[in-house]
Amino acid sequence: MAPYLFSFAASLSIIAVIQKWNRKGVGFVSWSVVSLLIPCCLAGMRSPMIGTDVQVYVQPLFDLANGSVSFADYQASQWWGVWRYIHPSDYEIGFSFLVWIVSSVTHSLPALLFVIQAATIVPIYLGLLKVRHDIPLWLGMAVYYFMYFNSTLNLMRQWIAIAILLFALHYLFEGRRLKYAVFVAMATLFHASALLGFGILALSVYLSNGNDPIKRTVIVGLVAILTFFAIPIASNLLIAIGFGRYAGYLGDVHVLPMQIVLRLPLLALLIYYWKNGGESRLVSLFIGMLCFDVVLSQLASANVQSGRIGYYFASVAILYVPIVLANAKSGVGKLGLAAFLIVYCAAYWLYTYAISGAAETIPYLVNSAIGF
């Protein structure tokens, strides 16, 4: 646990110091790079056993890239994966090309894992810089580190896609929907599930229209609940139309109470924001996304892979948690809220990763090839 906590603390300390500096200045940019290098190095130096997907597809893709003479040769190569041959072309072209170019240049798995983390954390950091100038950057990054960093060591393709969408959300907040849609298309180059970004776009359009955001938010919440109860029907429908191989992702779904409990503080936070002058259009979108996050988190009861899809909705907490704190009135109340959020993030990390073992990233192990 110590390597994670030390890295988080070091990175957050730097960000906390520089967050009020001129963001276009050399000092801010330089120290931002240093702060992000810390988690990237942590990701790069890890053992290939940290994060199951490293063994599942990153290591095989890396090996094939090192043995290829061109990108076309690499795409046409294959390896045996449990029950069938797998080709690099089976994966999204953006991620496949990223692996090939980095592996061909560096011939280093640690360098590849470093770059993959950089491709995740940089868009998220830039997204925080774009969303509002007065938000506490350190808190947004604390949410990322404690709630999601460990999962990024496993779900690498999906998290690059999520990071791109998080960066693009500021376009959605500004009403620049076409630009947001372009970034959704870009994100699908790394994981096809990023098409859910269009669902977020549709949700935003629905919630921003009309004069009664509370009513529309309640409707979205009800739709999310109905979606949960409709999952068995969807599973049977897939079987009926010949797509039974996908039914397992929606199969025997039941309620996971702890996944709901973990999100209750976030709901309370958003209600607090709403009651204290938060922009109704944004609050309704955040609550709507939280509702779908809760529902999608229940899919993990049927299949771990299915539960991962909820990260597209859950990850927006990286943006709205610091927005809520920035909106709070200065004084003891604001300090108390900041303390509560820090404790919440730390408790989330301890329960999810240290105790429950999600993402299989604890204990941290250094890549033996590095030598220390």
Short mmCIF file of C-alpha atoms in Angstrom, two decimals, residues 2-358:
data_model
loop_
_atom_site.label_atom_id
_atom_site.label_comp_id
_atom_site.label_asym_id
_atom_site.label_seq_id
_atom_site.Cartn_x
_atom_site.Cartn_y
_atom_site.Cartn_z
CA ALA A 2 2.82 2.39 0.87
CA PRO A 3 4.03 3.04 -2.73
CA TYR A 4 0.53 4.12 -3.76
CA LEU A 5 -0.05 6.37 -0.76
CA PHE A 6 3.40 7.95 -0.97
CA SER A 7 2.98 8.65 -4.70
CA PHE A 8 -0.50 10.09 -4.21
CA ALA A 9 0.69 12.32 -1.37
CA ALA A 10 3.74 13.56 -3.28
CA SER A 11 1.78 14.37 -6.43
CA LEU A 12 -1.09 16.03 -4.57
CA SER A 13 1.29 18.13 -2.47
CA ILE A 14 2.87 19.60 -5.60
CA ILE A 15 -0.52 20.30 -7.18
CA ALA A 16 -1.80 21.94 -3.99
CA VAL A 17 1.19 24.30 -3.97
CA ILE A 18 1.02 25.31 -7.63
CA GLN A 19 -2.75 25.43 -8.22
CA LYS A 20 -2.96 29.21 -7.72
CA TRP A 21 0.03 29.98 -9.93
CA ASN A 22 -0.35 31.44 -13.42
CA ARG A 23 -1.49 28.41 -15.40
CA LYS A 24 0.24 29.63 -18.54
CA GLY A 25 3.53 30.17 -16.73
CA VAL A 26 6.59 27.96 -17.11
CA GLY A 27 6.62 27.20 -13.39
CA PHE A 28 3.07 25.87 -13.32
CA VAL A 29 3.56 23.76 -16.45
CA SER A 30 6.91 22.38 -15.27
CA TRP A 31 5.70 21.41 -11.82
CA SER A 32 2.49 19.98 -13.27
CA VAL A 33 4.65 17.68 -15.37
CA VAL A 34 6.63 16.65 -12.28
CA SER A 35 3.43 15.93 -10.33
CA LEU A 36 2.08 13.71 -13.11
CA LEU A 37 5.40 11.94 -13.65
CA ILE A 38 5.10 10.43 -10.17
CA PRO A 39 1.99 8.27 -10.81
CA CYS A 40 3.19 7.53 -14.35
CA CYS A 41 6.47 6.17 -12.97
CA LEU A 42 4.52 4.16 -10.39
CA ALA A 43 2.47 2.64 -13.22
CA GLY A 44 5.52 2.05 -15.41
CA MET A 45 7.67 0.37 -12.78
CA ARG A 46 5.00 -2.08 -11.65
CA SER A 47 5.27 -5.80 -12.13
CA PRO A 48 3.32 -7.23 -15.09
CA MET A 49 1.35 -9.10 -12.44
CA ILE A 50 -0.22 -5.83 -11.24
CA GLY A 51 -3.42 -5.39 -13.22
CA THR A 52 -4.65 -8.59 -14.84
CA ASP A 53 -5.10 -6.98 -18.26
CA VAL A 54 -1.34 -6.51 -18.54
CA GLN A 55 -1.01 -10.27 -18.91
CA VAL A 56 -4.24 -10.61 -20.88
CA TYR A 57 -3.38 -8.28 -23.77
CA VAL A 58 -0.69 -5.65 -23.09
CA GLN A 59 2.23 -8.07 -22.67
CA PRO A 60 1.24 -10.16 -25.74
CA LEU A 61 0.77 -7.04 -27.86
CA PHE A 62 4.12 -5.72 -26.65
CA ASP A 63 5.86 -8.98 -27.59
CA LEU A 64 4.28 -9.02 -31.05
CA ALA A 65 5.18 -5.37 -31.64
CA ASN A 66 8.82 -6.07 -30.80
CA GLY A 67 8.88 -8.95 -33.26
CA SER A 68 7.22 -7.11 -36.15
CA VAL A 69 8.83 -5.19 -39.02
CA SER A 70 5.88 -2.88 -39.71
CA PHE A 71 2.49 -1.94 -38.34
CA ALA A 72 0.80 -4.08 -41.00
CA ASP A 73 2.96 -7.04 -40.02
CA TYR A 74 2.12 -6.45 -36.36
CA GLN A 75 -1.64 -6.25 -37.07
CA ALA A 76 -1.51 -9.53 -38.98
CA SER A 77 0.38 -11.41 -36.25
CA GLN A 78 -1.32 -13.49 -33.58
CA TRP A 79 -1.00 -15.27 -30.26
CA TRP A 80 -2.88 -18.10 -28.61
CA GLY A 81 -5.21 -16.81 -25.90
CA VAL A 82 -6.81 -19.58 -23.81
CA TRP A 83 -9.15 -20.96 -26.47
CA ARG A 84 -8.47 -19.12 -29.75
CA TYR A 85 -5.91 -17.13 -31.68
CA ILE A 86 -5.99 -13.40 -31.02
CA HIS A 87 -4.74 -10.67 -33.36
CA PRO A 88 -3.75 -7.08 -32.55
CA SER A 89 -6.41 -6.10 -35.08
CA ASP A 90 -9.00 -7.55 -32.68
CA TYR A 91 -8.37 -4.51 -30.49
CA GLU A 92 -9.25 -0.90 -31.18
CA ILE A 93 -6.89 0.66 -33.71
CA GLY A 94 -5.92 3.60 -31.48
CA PHE A 95 -4.72 1.44 -28.61
CA SER A 96 -3.13 -1.11 -30.91
CA PHE A 97 -1.15 1.61 -32.68
CA LEU A 98 -0.11 3.20 -29.38
CA VAL A 99 1.32 -0.12 -28.19
CA TRP A 100 3.10 -0.70 -31.50
CA ILE A 101 4.73 2.72 -31.76
CA VAL A 102 5.89 2.86 -28.12
CA SER A 103 7.11 -0.74 -28.14
CA SER A 104 8.93 -0.31 -31.45
CA VAL A 105 10.73 2.80 -30.23
CA THR A 106 11.53 1.83 -26.63
CA HIS A 107 11.45 -2.01 -26.59
CA SER A 108 10.51 -1.58 -22.95
CA LEU A 109 7.37 -2.82 -21.18
CA PRO A 110 7.84 -0.34 -18.30
CA ALA A 111 8.02 2.49 -20.86
CA LEU A 112 4.81 1.23 -22.48
CA LEU A 113 2.98 1.07 -19.14
CA PHE A 114 4.30 4.56 -18.34
CA VAL A 115 2.91 5.96 -21.60
CA ILE A 116 -0.45 4.22 -21.14
CA GLN A 117 -0.85 5.88 -17.74
CA ALA A 118 0.25 9.22 -19.21
CA ALA A 119 -2.40 8.84 -21.92
CA THR A 120 -4.94 8.51 -19.10
CA ILE A 121 -3.84 11.04 -16.52
CA VAL A 122 -2.91 13.93 -18.84
CA PRO A 123 -6.41 14.32 -20.41
CA ILE A 124 -7.96 14.13 -16.93
CA TYR A 125 -5.64 16.84 -15.59
CA LEU A 126 -6.27 19.03 -18.62
CA GLY A 127 -9.99 18.46 -18.22
CA LEU A 128 -9.80 19.77 -14.66
CA LEU A 129 -7.94 22.83 -15.90
CA LYS A 130 -10.61 23.47 -18.53
CA VAL A 131 -13.78 22.93 -16.53
CA ARG A 132 -13.40 25.91 -14.16
CA HIS A 133 -10.51 28.18 -13.25
CA ASP A 134 -11.23 28.36 -9.52
CA ILE A 135 -11.65 24.69 -8.61
CA PRO A 136 -9.15 23.02 -6.24
CA LEU A 137 -7.09 20.93 -8.66
CA TRP A 138 -5.65 18.86 -5.85
CA LEU A 139 -9.12 17.61 -4.86
CA GLY A 140 -10.04 16.56 -8.40
CA MET A 141 -6.78 14.63 -8.66
CA ALA A 142 -7.33 13.17 -5.19
CA VAL A 143 -10.65 11.76 -6.40
CA TYR A 144 -8.84 10.27 -9.40
CA TYR A 145 -6.02 8.78 -7.34
CA PHE A 146 -8.04 7.31 -4.49
CA MET A 147 -11.16 6.25 -6.37
CA TYR A 148 -9.89 5.27 -9.81
CA PHE A 149 -6.09 5.13 -10.20
CA ASN A 150 -5.79 1.47 -9.23
CA SER A 151 -8.47 0.50 -11.73
CA THR A 152 -6.54 2.29 -14.49
CA LEU A 153 -3.68 -0.15 -13.94
CA ASN A 154 -6.06 -2.88 -15.09
CA LEU A 155 -8.65 -1.40 -17.48
CA MET A 156 -6.09 0.44 -19.57
CA ARG A 157 -7.90 0.69 -22.90
CA GLN A 158 -11.17 1.70 -21.31
CA TRP A 159 -9.58 4.30 -19.05
CA ILE A 160 -7.83 6.07 -21.93
CA ALA A 161 -11.27 6.33 -23.56
CA ILE A 162 -12.84 7.56 -20.31
CA ALA A 163 -10.08 10.15 -19.88
CA ILE A 164 -10.74 11.53 -23.36
CA LEU A 165 -14.44 11.88 -22.57
CA LEU A 166 -13.70 13.56 -19.24
CA PHE A 167 -11.53 16.10 -21.02
CA ALA A 168 -14.30 16.68 -23.58
CA LEU A 169 -17.00 17.25 -20.97
CA HIS A 170 -16.13 20.94 -20.75
CA TYR A 171 -17.38 21.26 -24.34
CA LEU A 172 -20.65 19.67 -23.25
CA PHE A 173 -20.95 22.06 -20.30
CA GLU A 174 -20.44 24.97 -22.71
CA GLY A 175 -23.07 23.68 -25.13
CA ARG A 176 -20.50 22.83 -27.82
CA ARG A 177 -22.01 19.44 -28.53
CA LEU A 178 -20.42 18.82 -31.92
CA LYS A 179 -16.91 19.15 -30.49
CA TYR A 180 -17.87 16.78 -27.69
CA ALA A 181 -19.17 14.28 -30.25
CA VAL A 182 -15.85 14.44 -32.12
CA PHE A 183 -14.03 13.47 -28.92
CA VAL A 184 -16.48 10.62 -28.34
CA ALA A 185 -15.54 9.29 -31.78
CA MET A 186 -11.87 9.69 -30.88
CA ALA A 187 -12.35 7.80 -27.61
CA THR A 188 -13.84 4.81 -29.47
CA LEU A 189 -10.43 4.35 -31.11
CA PHE A 190 -9.25 3.12 -27.71
CA HIS A 191 -12.36 1.30 -26.46
CA ALA A 192 -15.61 0.69 -28.32
CA SER A 193 -17.63 1.15 -25.13
CA ALA A 194 -16.87 4.88 -25.38
CA LEU A 195 -19.96 5.02 -27.59
CA LEU A 196 -21.70 5.51 -24.24
CA GLY A 197 -20.45 9.07 -24.59
CA PHE A 198 -23.31 9.63 -27.01
CA GLY A 199 -25.66 8.44 -24.27
CA ILE A 200 -24.17 11.07 -21.96
CA LEU A 201 -24.71 13.61 -24.73
CA ALA A 202 -28.37 12.59 -25.06
CA LEU A 203 -28.78 12.77 -21.28
CA SER A 204 -27.31 16.28 -21.27
CA VAL A 205 -29.61 17.43 -24.07
CA TYR A 206 -32.68 16.07 -22.29
CA LEU A 207 -31.80 17.59 -18.92
CA SER A 208 -30.86 20.99 -20.34
CA ASN A 209 -34.17 21.43 -22.16
CA GLY A 210 -37.27 22.69 -20.41
CA ASN A 211 -37.80 24.84 -17.34
CA ASP A 212 -38.12 22.13 -14.70
CA PRO A 213 -34.73 20.42 -14.19
CA ILE A 214 -35.88 18.80 -10.93
CA LYS A 215 -38.74 17.00 -12.68
CA ARG A 216 -36.48 15.85 -15.50
CA THR A 217 -33.85 14.63 -13.03
CA VAL A 218 -36.49 12.60 -11.17
CA ILE A 219 -37.59 11.08 -14.49
CA VAL A 220 -33.98 10.14 -15.28
CA GLY A 221 -33.67 8.52 -11.85
CA LEU A 222 -36.84 6.50 -12.45
CA VAL A 223 -35.59 5.43 -15.89
CA ALA A 224 -32.33 4.29 -14.29
CA ILE A 225 -34.25 2.20 -11.74
CA LEU A 226 -36.49 0.72 -14.45
CA THR A 227 -33.36 -0.11 -16.44
CA PHE A 228 -32.16 -2.26 -13.55
CA PHE A 229 -35.42 -4.22 -13.43
CA ALA A 230 -35.41 -4.56 -17.22
CA ILE A 231 -32.00 -6.25 -17.30
CA PRO A 232 -33.39 -9.84 -17.10
CA ILE A 233 -35.74 -9.01 -19.98
CA ALA A 234 -32.83 -7.70 -22.03
CA SER A 235 -30.86 -10.87 -21.27
CA ASN A 236 -33.70 -13.09 -22.49
CA LEU A 237 -34.11 -10.91 -25.58
CA LEU A 238 -30.44 -11.35 -26.49
CA ILE A 239 -30.85 -15.12 -26.26
CA ALA A 240 -34.02 -15.02 -28.37
CA ILE A 241 -32.41 -13.06 -31.22
CA GLY A 242 -29.30 -15.20 -31.37
CA PHE A 243 -26.88 -13.15 -29.26
CA GLY A 244 -26.89 -15.49 -26.30
CA ARG A 245 -23.11 -15.22 -25.91
CA TYR A 246 -23.65 -11.69 -24.61
CA ALA A 247 -26.48 -12.62 -22.25
CA GLY A 248 -23.99 -13.63 -19.57
CA TYR A 249 -23.01 -10.00 -19.16
CA LEU A 250 -26.59 -9.24 -18.07
CA GLY A 251 -27.49 -12.55 -16.46
CA ASP A 252 -28.33 -13.13 -12.80
CA VAL A 253 -28.19 -9.54 -11.59
CA HIS A 254 -28.95 -8.82 -7.95
CA VAL A 255 -28.53 -5.82 -5.67
CA LEU A 256 -25.05 -5.02 -4.34
CA PRO A 257 -25.86 -2.86 -1.30
CA MET A 258 -22.27 -1.73 -0.71
CA GLN A 259 -22.06 -0.23 -4.20
CA ILE A 260 -25.06 1.92 -3.30
CA VAL A 261 -23.67 2.86 0.12
CA LEU A 262 -20.36 3.95 -1.41
CA ARG A 263 -22.20 6.44 -3.62
CA LEU A 264 -24.55 7.93 -1.03
CA PRO A 265 -21.99 10.57 0.07
CA LEU A 266 -21.72 11.71 -3.56
CA LEU A 267 -25.49 12.05 -3.83
CA ALA A 268 -25.55 14.05 -0.59
CA LEU A 269 -22.75 16.23 -1.95
CA LEU A 270 -24.68 17.00 -5.14
CA ILE A 271 -27.86 17.79 -3.22
CA TYR A 272 -25.82 20.13 -1.02
CA TYR A 273 -24.45 21.79 -4.16
CA TRP A 274 -27.95 22.18 -5.60
CA LYS A 275 -29.31 23.75 -2.41
CA ASN A 276 -26.38 26.16 -2.19
CA GLY A 277 -26.70 27.85 -5.55
CA GLY A 278 -25.18 25.26 -7.85
CA GLU A 279 -26.03 25.60 -11.52
CA SER A 280 -29.16 23.49 -11.94
CA ARG A 281 -28.24 22.35 -15.46
CA LEU A 282 -24.95 20.90 -14.25
CA VAL A 283 -26.33 19.44 -11.03
CA SER A 284 -29.10 17.62 -12.87
CA LEU A 285 -26.57 16.13 -15.30
CA PHE A 286 -24.29 15.01 -12.46
CA ILE A 287 -27.16 13.44 -10.52
CA GLY A 288 -28.45 11.76 -13.67
CA MET A 289 -25.02 10.26 -14.32
CA LEU A 290 -24.76 9.15 -10.70
CA CYS A 291 -28.11 7.35 -11.01
CA PHE A 292 -26.88 5.38 -14.00
CA ASP A 293 -23.58 4.73 -12.24
CA VAL A 294 -25.46 3.12 -9.34
CA VAL A 295 -27.51 0.94 -11.70
CA LEU A 296 -24.54 -0.11 -13.82
CA SER A 297 -22.48 -0.92 -10.72
CA GLN A 298 -25.05 -3.64 -9.97
CA LEU A 299 -24.12 -5.42 -13.20
CA ALA A 300 -20.95 -6.57 -11.46
CA SER A 301 -23.15 -9.05 -9.58
CA ALA A 302 -23.64 -10.92 -12.87
CA ASN A 303 -20.26 -10.30 -14.51
CA VAL A 304 -17.25 -8.27 -13.40
CA GLN A 305 -16.73 -7.10 -16.98
CA SER A 306 -20.24 -5.64 -17.10
CA GLY A 307 -19.77 -3.63 -13.92
CA ARG A 308 -16.82 -1.81 -15.48
CA ILE A 309 -19.06 0.06 -17.91
CA GLY A 310 -20.29 2.24 -15.07
CA TYR A 311 -16.93 4.03 -14.92
CA TYR A 312 -18.07 6.25 -17.78
CA PHE A 313 -20.71 7.69 -15.47
CA ALA A 314 -18.83 7.36 -12.16
CA SER A 315 -15.66 9.12 -13.28
CA VAL A 316 -17.40 12.50 -13.63
CA ALA A 317 -16.96 12.76 -9.84
CA ILE A 318 -13.39 13.81 -10.66
CA LEU A 319 -14.90 17.02 -12.01
CA TYR A 320 -17.89 17.72 -9.80
CA VAL A 321 -16.34 17.05 -6.39
CA PRO A 322 -13.89 20.00 -6.70
CA ILE A 323 -16.65 22.12 -8.29
CA VAL A 324 -18.82 21.61 -5.20
CA LEU A 325 -15.97 22.56 -2.86
CA ALA A 326 -15.17 25.65 -4.93
CA ASN A 327 -18.83 26.69 -4.67
CA ALA A 328 -18.93 26.31 -0.87
CA LYS A 329 -18.72 29.42 1.28
CA SER A 330 -15.32 30.12 2.82
CA GLY A 331 -14.76 29.40 6.49
CA VAL A 332 -15.09 26.48 8.86
CA GLY A 333 -17.82 24.87 6.75
CA LYS A 334 -15.60 24.76 3.69
CA LEU A 335 -12.70 23.30 5.66
CA GLY A 336 -15.04 20.72 7.16
CA LEU A 337 -16.34 19.76 3.72
CA ALA A 338 -12.78 19.42 2.40
CA ALA A 339 -11.85 17.20 5.36
CA PHE A 340 -14.96 15.06 4.82
CA LEU A 341 -14.13 14.59 1.12
CA ILE A 342 -10.54 13.59 1.89
CA VAL A 343 -11.72 11.02 4.45
CA TYR A 344 -14.34 9.73 2.00
CA CYS A 345 -11.81 9.27 -0.80
CA ALA A 346 -9.35 7.52 1.51
CA ALA A 347 -12.07 5.22 2.89
CA TYR A 348 -13.22 4.41 -0.64
CA TRP A 349 -9.67 3.42 -1.62
CA LEU A 350 -9.15 1.29 1.48
CA TYR A 351 -12.43 -0.58 1.07
CA THR A 352 -12.37 -1.00 -2.71
CA TYR A 353 -8.72 -1.76 -3.38
CA ALA A 354 -7.00 -2.67 -0.10
CA ILE A 355 -9.80 -4.71 1.50
CA SER A 356 -11.96 -5.94 -1.40
CA GLY A 357 -9.00 -6.39 -3.76
CA ALA A 358 -10.68 -4.77 -6.77
#
